[in-house]
Coordinates of C-alpha atoms in Angstrom, one line a residue:
M1 CA -95.9 -19.0 -72.8
S2 CA -98.3 -17.6 -70.3
K3 CA -99.6 -14.1 -70.8
L4 CA -97.9 -11.6 -68.8
S5 CA -100.1 -8.6 -68.2
T6 CA -98.0 -6.2 -66.0
A7 CA -94.5 -4.7 -66.3
E8 CA -93.7 -6.3 -62.9
E9 CA -94.7 -9.9 -64.1
V10 CA -92.5 -9.4 -67.3
N11 CA -89.5 -8.3 -65.4
T12 CA -89.8 -11.3 -63.0
S13 CA -90.1 -13.7 -66.0
I14 CA -87.1 -12.0 -67.6
L15 CA -85.0 -12.3 -64.4
H16 CA -85.9 -16.0 -64.0
V17 CA -84.7 -16.8 -67.6
L18 CA -81.3 -15.0 -67.0
K19 CA -80.8 -16.3 -63.4
T20 CA -81.7 -19.9 -64.3
T21 CA -79.0 -20.1 -67.2
P22 CA -76.6 -22.4 -65.7
P23 CA -72.9 -21.1 -66.4
P24 CA -70.8 -23.6 -68.4
K25 CA -68.2 -25.6 -66.3
T26 CA -65.6 -24.4 -69.0
Y27 CA -65.7 -22.2 -72.0
G28 CA -65.2 -23.6 -75.4
K29 CA -67.4 -26.5 -76.7
E30 CA -69.6 -26.7 -73.7
A31 CA -70.5 -22.9 -73.9
R32 CA -72.1 -23.5 -77.6
S33 CA -75.3 -24.5 -75.7
L34 CA -75.6 -21.0 -74.5
F35 CA -76.0 -19.7 -78.0
M36 CA -78.3 -20.8 -81.0
L37 CA -75.6 -21.3 -83.5
D38 CA -76.3 -24.3 -86.2
E39 CA -74.5 -27.4 -84.8
E40 CA -72.8 -27.9 -88.2
Y41 CA -71.5 -24.4 -88.2
T42 CA -68.4 -23.0 -86.8
N43 CA -68.6 -19.2 -86.2
L44 CA -65.3 -17.4 -86.1
N45 CA -66.7 -14.1 -87.1
H46 CA -68.4 -12.9 -84.0
G47 CA -66.9 -9.5 -84.5
S48 CA -69.0 -8.7 -87.5
F49 CA -72.5 -9.4 -86.4
G50 CA -72.3 -10.9 -82.9
S51 CA -74.4 -13.8 -81.9
V52 CA -77.4 -13.4 -79.3
P53 CA -77.3 -15.9 -76.4
L54 CA -80.3 -18.0 -76.1
A55 CA -81.3 -16.6 -72.6
V56 CA -80.9 -13.0 -74.1
H57 CA -83.1 -13.8 -77.0
E58 CA -85.8 -15.5 -74.7
A59 CA -85.8 -12.5 -72.5
G60 CA -86.2 -10.2 -75.6
E61 CA -89.2 -12.3 -76.6
I62 CA -90.8 -12.0 -73.3
L63 CA -90.5 -8.3 -73.6
S64 CA -91.7 -8.4 -77.2
R65 CA -94.8 -10.4 -76.5
Y66 CA -95.6 -7.9 -73.7
I67 CA -95.3 -5.0 -76.0
E68 CA -97.3 -6.3 -78.7
R69 CA -100.3 -6.9 -76.2
N70 CA -100.8 -3.2 -76.1
P71 CA -98.2 -1.2 -78.2
D72 CA -99.8 2.1 -77.3
R73 CA -99.7 1.7 -73.6
Y74 CA -96.0 0.3 -73.6
I75 CA -94.7 3.2 -76.0
R76 CA -96.6 6.0 -74.5
Q77 CA -96.4 5.1 -70.8
E78 CA -93.7 2.6 -70.2
Y79 CA -91.0 2.7 -72.9
N80 CA -89.3 5.9 -71.7
A81 CA -88.8 4.7 -68.3
Q82 CA -87.4 1.3 -69.5
I83 CA -85.0 3.1 -71.9
D84 CA -83.9 5.3 -68.8
T85 CA -83.2 2.2 -66.9
A86 CA -81.3 0.6 -69.8
R87 CA -79.2 4.0 -70.1
A88 CA -78.4 3.9 -66.5
V89 CA -77.2 0.3 -66.6
V90 CA -74.8 1.1 -69.6
A91 CA -73.7 4.3 -68.1
D92 CA -72.6 2.4 -64.8
H93 CA -71.0 -0.1 -67.2
I94 CA -68.7 2.5 -68.8
G95 CA -68.4 4.9 -65.9
V96 CA -70.5 7.9 -66.8
E97 CA -73.7 9.6 -65.8
R98 CA -77.0 8.3 -67.2
D99 CA -77.9 11.4 -69.1
T100 CA -74.7 11.4 -71.2
C101 CA -75.7 8.2 -72.9
V102 CA -78.4 7.6 -75.4
F103 CA -79.1 4.8 -77.9
V104 CA -78.7 4.9 -81.6
P105 CA -79.4 2.1 -84.3
G106 CA -75.8 1.6 -85.0
V107 CA -72.2 3.1 -84.5
S108 CA -72.4 4.6 -88.1
A109 CA -75.5 6.3 -87.2
G110 CA -73.9 7.7 -84.0
I111 CA -70.8 9.0 -85.7
A112 CA -72.9 10.6 -88.4
T113 CA -75.1 12.3 -85.7
V114 CA -71.9 13.7 -84.2
L115 CA -70.2 14.9 -87.4
R116 CA -73.3 16.3 -89.0
N117 CA -73.8 18.6 -85.9
F118 CA -70.5 20.4 -86.4
K119 CA -70.7 23.8 -87.9
W120 CA -67.8 23.2 -90.6
T121 CA -65.9 25.7 -92.7
S122 CA -63.2 25.4 -95.1
Q123 CA -60.4 25.9 -92.5
D124 CA -61.5 22.7 -90.6
I125 CA -60.0 19.3 -90.9
I126 CA -61.3 15.8 -90.2
V127 CA -58.7 13.3 -89.5
S128 CA -59.1 9.6 -89.7
T129 CA -56.8 6.6 -90.2
D130 CA -56.4 4.6 -93.3
T131 CA -58.4 1.7 -91.6
I132 CA -61.6 3.8 -91.2
Y133 CA -64.8 1.7 -91.6
D134 CA -66.2 2.2 -95.2
T135 CA -69.6 3.6 -94.0
I136 CA -68.0 6.2 -91.8
L137 CA -65.5 7.1 -94.7
S138 CA -68.7 7.7 -96.8
I139 CA -70.0 10.1 -94.2
V140 CA -66.7 11.9 -94.1
E141 CA -66.4 12.1 -97.8
E142 CA -70.0 13.5 -98.1
I143 CA -69.3 16.2 -95.3
C144 CA -65.9 17.3 -97.1
A145 CA -67.6 17.4 -100.7
G146 CA -68.3 20.9 -102.0
E147 CA -67.2 24.5 -101.3
N148 CA -66.5 25.7 -97.9
R149 CA -66.3 22.3 -96.6
P150 CA -63.6 20.7 -94.4
Q151 CA -60.5 19.0 -95.5
H152 CA -59.9 15.4 -94.9
S153 CA -56.5 14.3 -93.5
T154 CA -55.6 10.7 -93.5
F155 CA -53.4 9.2 -90.7
A156 CA -51.6 6.1 -92.3
L157 CA -51.0 3.2 -90.0
N158 CA -47.9 1.6 -91.3
L159 CA -48.7 -1.8 -89.3
P160 CA -47.4 -3.6 -87.7
L161 CA -46.3 -0.9 -85.3
S162 CA -46.0 -0.7 -81.6
H163 CA -48.4 1.5 -79.5
S164 CA -45.8 3.8 -78.8
S165 CA -44.8 4.4 -82.4
I166 CA -48.3 4.9 -83.3
L167 CA -48.7 7.6 -80.5
D168 CA -45.5 9.3 -81.7
Q169 CA -46.6 9.4 -85.3
F170 CA -50.2 10.4 -84.4
R171 CA -48.8 13.4 -82.1
L172 CA -46.6 14.5 -85.0
H173 CA -49.5 14.2 -87.4
L174 CA -51.7 16.5 -85.3
R175 CA -49.0 19.1 -84.7
L176 CA -48.4 19.5 -88.2
L177 CA -52.1 20.0 -88.9
N178 CA -52.3 22.4 -85.9
A179 CA -49.6 24.4 -87.6
Q180 CA -51.4 24.3 -90.9
V181 CA -54.7 25.6 -89.5
H182 CA -53.0 28.3 -87.5
A183 CA -51.0 29.5 -90.5
A184 CA -54.2 29.5 -92.5
A185 CA -55.8 31.7 -89.8
G186 CA -52.9 34.1 -89.9
T187 CA -53.2 34.4 -93.8
S188 CA -57.1 34.9 -93.6
A189 CA -56.6 37.7 -91.1
A190 CA -54.0 39.4 -93.2
D191 CA -56.2 39.2 -96.2
R192 CA -59.0 41.0 -94.3
G193 CA -56.7 43.4 -92.8
A194 CA -57.1 42.2 -89.3
T195 CA -54.5 41.0 -86.7
T196 CA -56.1 37.7 -85.8
A197 CA -58.7 35.2 -87.0
P198 CA -60.1 32.0 -85.6
A199 CA -58.2 29.0 -86.4
G200 CA -59.9 26.0 -87.9
K201 CA -60.8 23.2 -85.8
I202 CA -59.5 19.6 -86.0
V203 CA -61.9 16.8 -85.5
V204 CA -60.2 13.2 -85.1
I205 CA -62.1 10.1 -85.5
I206 CA -60.3 7.5 -83.4
E207 CA -61.0 3.7 -83.6
S208 CA -60.6 1.9 -80.5
I209 CA -60.3 -1.4 -82.3
T210 CA -60.0 -1.1 -86.1
S211 CA -62.2 -3.2 -88.4
S212 CA -59.9 -4.7 -91.1
P213 CA -57.4 -5.4 -89.9
G214 CA -58.8 -5.8 -86.4
I215 CA -56.2 -4.1 -84.4
L216 CA -56.4 -2.7 -80.8
M217 CA -55.4 0.8 -80.8
P218 CA -53.8 2.9 -78.0
W219 CA -56.9 5.1 -78.3
K220 CA -57.1 6.1 -74.6
E221 CA -53.7 7.8 -75.1
M222 CA -54.9 9.2 -78.5
V223 CA -57.6 10.9 -76.7
K224 CA -55.1 12.6 -74.4
I225 CA -53.1 13.8 -77.4
C226 CA -56.1 15.2 -79.0
R227 CA -56.9 17.1 -75.8
A228 CA -53.4 18.4 -75.6
E229 CA -53.4 19.5 -79.3
E230 CA -56.8 21.2 -79.0
A231 CA -58.4 18.7 -81.3
W232 CA -61.9 17.0 -81.0
S233 CA -62.0 13.3 -80.2
V234 CA -64.7 11.3 -81.8
V235 CA -64.2 7.5 -80.8
D236 CA -65.4 4.8 -83.1
A237 CA -65.6 2.1 -80.4
A238 CA -67.8 -0.3 -82.4
H239 CA -65.7 -3.4 -80.9
S240 CA -65.1 -2.1 -77.5
L241 CA -68.2 -3.0 -75.5
G242 CA -67.7 -6.5 -74.5
Q243 CA -64.2 -6.7 -75.9
E244 CA -62.3 -4.3 -73.6
L245 CA -62.0 -3.9 -69.9
D246 CA -61.6 -0.8 -67.7
T247 CA -63.5 1.6 -70.0
D248 CA -63.9 4.5 -67.6
L249 CA -65.1 7.1 -70.0
K250 CA -65.4 9.9 -67.4
A251 CA -61.7 9.5 -66.5
L252 CA -60.8 9.1 -70.1
D253 CA -62.9 12.0 -71.1
P254 CA -63.4 11.8 -75.1
D255 CA -65.6 14.4 -76.6
F256 CA -67.8 11.8 -78.3
W257 CA -67.8 7.9 -78.0
V258 CA -69.9 5.3 -79.8
S259 CA -70.0 1.6 -79.3
N260 CA -72.0 -1.4 -80.4
G261 CA -73.9 -3.5 -77.9
A262 CA -74.6 -6.2 -80.4
K263 CA -71.2 -7.2 -81.8
W264 CA -69.3 -8.3 -78.4
G265 CA -71.9 -7.3 -75.8
Y266 CA -74.3 -10.1 -76.5
A267 CA -77.3 -7.6 -77.0
K268 CA -79.8 -7.8 -79.9
R269 CA -78.8 -6.2 -83.2
G270 CA -80.0 -2.5 -83.3
C271 CA -78.6 -1.5 -80.0
A272 CA -75.6 1.0 -80.0
I273 CA -74.7 3.5 -77.4
L274 CA -73.7 7.3 -78.1
Y275 CA -71.8 8.9 -75.2
V276 CA -71.9 12.8 -75.3
P277 CA -70.4 14.6 -72.1
F278 CA -72.6 17.3 -70.8
R279 CA -70.2 20.0 -72.1
N280 CA -70.9 19.0 -75.6
Q281 CA -74.5 18.3 -75.7
D282 CA -75.8 21.7 -76.7
M283 CA -74.1 21.3 -80.2
I284 CA -76.0 18.1 -80.7
T285 CA -79.2 19.7 -82.0
S286 CA -80.6 16.7 -83.9
G287 CA -80.2 13.1 -84.2
V288 CA -80.0 11.5 -87.8
L289 CA -83.5 11.0 -87.3
P290 CA -84.9 13.8 -85.0
G291 CA -86.7 12.3 -81.9
L292 CA -90.5 12.5 -81.7
K293 CA -91.4 14.4 -78.6
Y294 CA -93.9 12.1 -76.8
A295 CA -94.9 13.6 -73.4
S296 CA -93.4 11.6 -70.4
S297 CA -94.6 11.5 -66.9
G298 CA -92.2 12.3 -64.1
L299 CA -89.4 14.6 -64.5
S300 CA -88.9 16.0 -68.0
P301 CA -85.7 14.7 -69.7
T302 CA -82.9 17.2 -71.0
R303 CA -83.3 18.3 -74.7
F304 CA -80.4 16.2 -75.7
V305 CA -81.8 12.9 -74.2
Q306 CA -85.3 13.9 -75.7
E307 CA -83.9 13.8 -79.2
F308 CA -83.1 10.1 -78.9
Y309 CA -86.1 8.6 -77.2
W310 CA -88.2 7.8 -80.1
T311 CA -87.1 8.2 -83.8
G312 CA -89.8 6.2 -85.6
L313 CA -91.3 2.8 -86.0
I314 CA -88.4 0.7 -84.6
D315 CA -88.4 -2.3 -82.4
P316 CA -88.1 -1.0 -78.9
A317 CA -86.6 -4.3 -77.6
P318 CA -83.0 -4.2 -78.9
P319 CA -81.8 -1.1 -76.8
I320 CA -83.4 -2.6 -73.7
S321 CA -81.8 -6.0 -74.4
I322 CA -78.5 -4.6 -73.5
V323 CA -79.8 -4.9 -69.7
F324 CA -80.4 -8.6 -70.3
A325 CA -77.1 -9.1 -72.0
I326 CA -74.9 -7.5 -69.2
K327 CA -76.9 -9.6 -66.6
F328 CA -76.3 -12.6 -68.7
R329 CA -72.6 -11.9 -68.9
Q330 CA -72.4 -11.6 -65.1
Q331 CA -74.2 -14.9 -64.7
I332 CA -71.7 -16.8 -66.9
G333 CA -68.4 -15.7 -65.3
G334 CA -68.1 -11.9 -65.6
E335 CA -66.3 -9.5 -67.8
V336 CA -62.8 -10.5 -66.7
M337 CA -63.3 -14.2 -67.1
I338 CA -64.8 -13.8 -70.6
Q339 CA -62.1 -11.3 -71.7
K340 CA -59.3 -13.5 -70.5
Y341 CA -60.6 -16.7 -72.2
C342 CA -61.2 -14.9 -75.5
H343 CA -57.9 -12.9 -75.5
E344 CA -55.7 -16.0 -74.8
L345 CA -57.5 -18.0 -77.4
A346 CA -57.0 -15.2 -80.0
L347 CA -53.2 -15.3 -79.2
Q348 CA -53.0 -19.0 -79.3
G349 CA -55.4 -19.6 -82.2
G350 CA -53.6 -16.9 -84.3
R351 CA -50.1 -18.5 -83.7
R352 CA -51.7 -22.1 -84.6
M353 CA -53.1 -20.8 -87.8
A354 CA -50.0 -19.2 -88.9
E355 CA -48.1 -22.3 -88.1
I356 CA -50.4 -24.6 -90.3
M357 CA -50.6 -22.2 -93.2
N358 CA -46.8 -21.3 -92.9
T359 CA -47.8 -17.5 -92.8
T360 CA -47.5 -14.7 -90.2
V361 CA -49.7 -13.0 -87.6
L362 CA -50.2 -9.3 -87.9
D363 CA -48.6 -8.3 -84.6
C364 CA -46.1 -5.9 -82.9
R365 CA -42.6 -7.4 -83.0
E366 CA -41.4 -5.3 -80.0
N367 CA -44.3 -6.4 -77.8
P368 CA -46.1 -9.4 -79.0
G369 CA -49.9 -9.5 -78.4
E370 CA -50.0 -5.7 -78.0
L371 CA -52.1 -5.1 -81.1
I372 CA -54.5 -8.0 -80.4
A373 CA -57.6 -7.9 -78.3
N374 CA -60.2 -10.8 -78.9
M375 CA -59.6 -10.6 -82.8
V376 CA -56.4 -12.0 -84.7
N377 CA -55.2 -11.2 -88.1
V378 CA -53.5 -14.1 -89.9
E379 CA -52.0 -13.8 -93.3
L380 CA -53.4 -16.1 -96.0
P381 CA -51.2 -18.5 -98.2
L382 CA -52.3 -16.7 -101.4
S383 CA -50.0 -14.7 -103.7
S384 CA -50.9 -11.3 -104.6
T385 CA -50.0 -12.1 -108.2
T386 CA -52.9 -14.3 -108.7
R387 CA -54.7 -13.5 -111.9
K388 CA -58.2 -13.8 -110.2
S389 CA -59.8 -10.5 -109.5
F390 CA -60.5 -9.1 -106.0
K391 CA -64.3 -9.9 -106.5
E392 CA -63.7 -13.4 -107.7
I393 CA -61.5 -14.2 -104.7
Y394 CA -63.9 -12.5 -102.3
F395 CA -66.9 -14.5 -103.5
L396 CA -65.0 -17.8 -103.8
F397 CA -63.9 -17.4 -100.1
S398 CA -67.5 -16.7 -99.1
E399 CA -69.0 -19.6 -100.9
Q400 CA -66.4 -22.2 -100.1
L401 CA -66.3 -21.3 -96.4
L402 CA -70.0 -21.0 -95.8
E403 CA -71.2 -23.9 -98.1
T404 CA -68.5 -26.3 -98.2
Y405 CA -66.6 -26.2 -95.0
K406 CA -69.3 -24.8 -92.8
I407 CA -67.1 -22.1 -91.0
Y408 CA -66.4 -18.6 -91.4
A409 CA -64.1 -15.7 -90.6
T410 CA -63.9 -12.5 -92.5
Y411 CA -61.0 -11.8 -94.9
F412 CA -59.6 -8.7 -96.7
L413 CA -56.8 -7.4 -98.8
W414 CA -54.2 -5.3 -96.9
K415 CA -51.0 -3.9 -98.2
D416 CA -51.2 -6.3 -101.2
K417 CA -51.8 -9.4 -99.1
W418 CA -54.7 -11.4 -98.2
W419 CA -55.6 -11.8 -94.5
T420 CA -58.3 -13.3 -92.4
R421 CA -59.6 -11.5 -89.3
V422 CA -60.5 -14.3 -86.8
S423 CA -62.8 -13.5 -83.7
A424 CA -62.3 -15.6 -80.4
Q425 CA -65.5 -16.1 -78.4
I426 CA -66.3 -18.3 -75.4
Y427 CA -68.0 -21.0 -77.7
N428 CA -64.7 -21.3 -79.7
E429 CA -61.6 -23.4 -79.0
I430 CA -58.3 -24.1 -80.5
G431 CA -59.7 -26.7 -82.9
D432 CA -61.9 -24.2 -84.6
F433 CA -58.9 -22.2 -85.5
E434 CA -57.2 -25.4 -86.9
K435 CA -60.3 -26.3 -89.0
L436 CA -60.4 -22.7 -90.4
A437 CA -56.7 -22.8 -91.2
N438 CA -57.0 -26.1 -93.1
A439 CA -60.0 -24.7 -95.1
F440 CA -58.1 -21.6 -96.1
L441 CA -55.1 -23.7 -97.0
E442 CA -57.2 -25.9 -99.4
I443 CA -59.1 -22.9 -100.9
C444 CA -56.0 -21.1 -101.4
G445 CA -54.4 -23.9 -103.0
K446 CA -57.4 -24.5 -105.5
I447 CA -57.2 -20.7 -106.5
T448 CA -53.4 -21.1 -107.2
E449 CA -53.9 -24.3 -109.1
S450 CA -56.5 -22.7 -111.4
D451 CA -54.4 -19.7 -112.2

């Protein structure tokens, strides 16, 4: 690789890599060449860790080589401008202003930043579903621990439910909590001999697409309900960027929104986006790691943006790689074409797996496909009465899938049944789902026989 000594040369070289990547004639097997996956391995778990396309990786390598030629020059003189460009590209992608978006290392870090900047009291309530991601649940439990801390209310998803049923139950849940906090405020005022007291706040963590099971939620309507019920909305959109269309955040207007660029968006790992509308930026006084205030040329950034420019010895390339990833996705067909293929494959693949294993797909009976984006949940043919422990089954699945069958999709225990969450990506095809179903069928058979 030739030595690139100026930012202009680097940008030209990166654009060349991205523009000269030929789009596949069809998605599926032919699209595997766009990625760096082992030829012997079948990946049906894109939703967990993503997979960086070769062109995006090479573009990142060009940038990294340039950075390492003179780290001080890049970080002190060029980094902020490139981050601003990347923020502008992402902001345009999700329909908001550039200075409402900053980069964070991951979604959990973004959610933690938001929750730890609230001024909590014992009258407050944090609401989450019973599918909340483990690391975010840990953050909530930490915040709620001790005296004069908020309460935690769980909104149970009795799946499979239609979106309309989820919304009806969610609205009722918030209304009951609203009545609770206002009643508590009246009691508090009476205890002090006052006529009124401020009611506690309700902060709702809404998953756009839950993790396990992987369910497409009616989160846009849930944000509206939060607004109507005077509750704060914090959207965990870890799986949205690259898996959902029509994410116009300015129109949807959540209070906070965090998404991962590296799961479905094809960016390098370590790239997540925190959206905070201008009205809420004053309350974000610090990131999880407070930003180091390097002086920058040109217009000074807002205090909120400055907090997230530089948070320590991190690799500068992953946040910027979202620019490469978005251009790459445009080059190979664009968002609509990518989403159409992946969504239809998830629907077809899930049905085919259930047919092979003689089980069911976790879906809405009233409106089939409503709960499915590009991930589908299929019941596994394993009895809940098996004598093996959760841990034994978990690691047996892992070893057998990865080492014996050279294939992987994540799996989980939900409502006393074992399920697999299968991700559909442009490099997958229906045969991959059939291969996975047959692998699970054999593994579950071995577990049953050994009981």
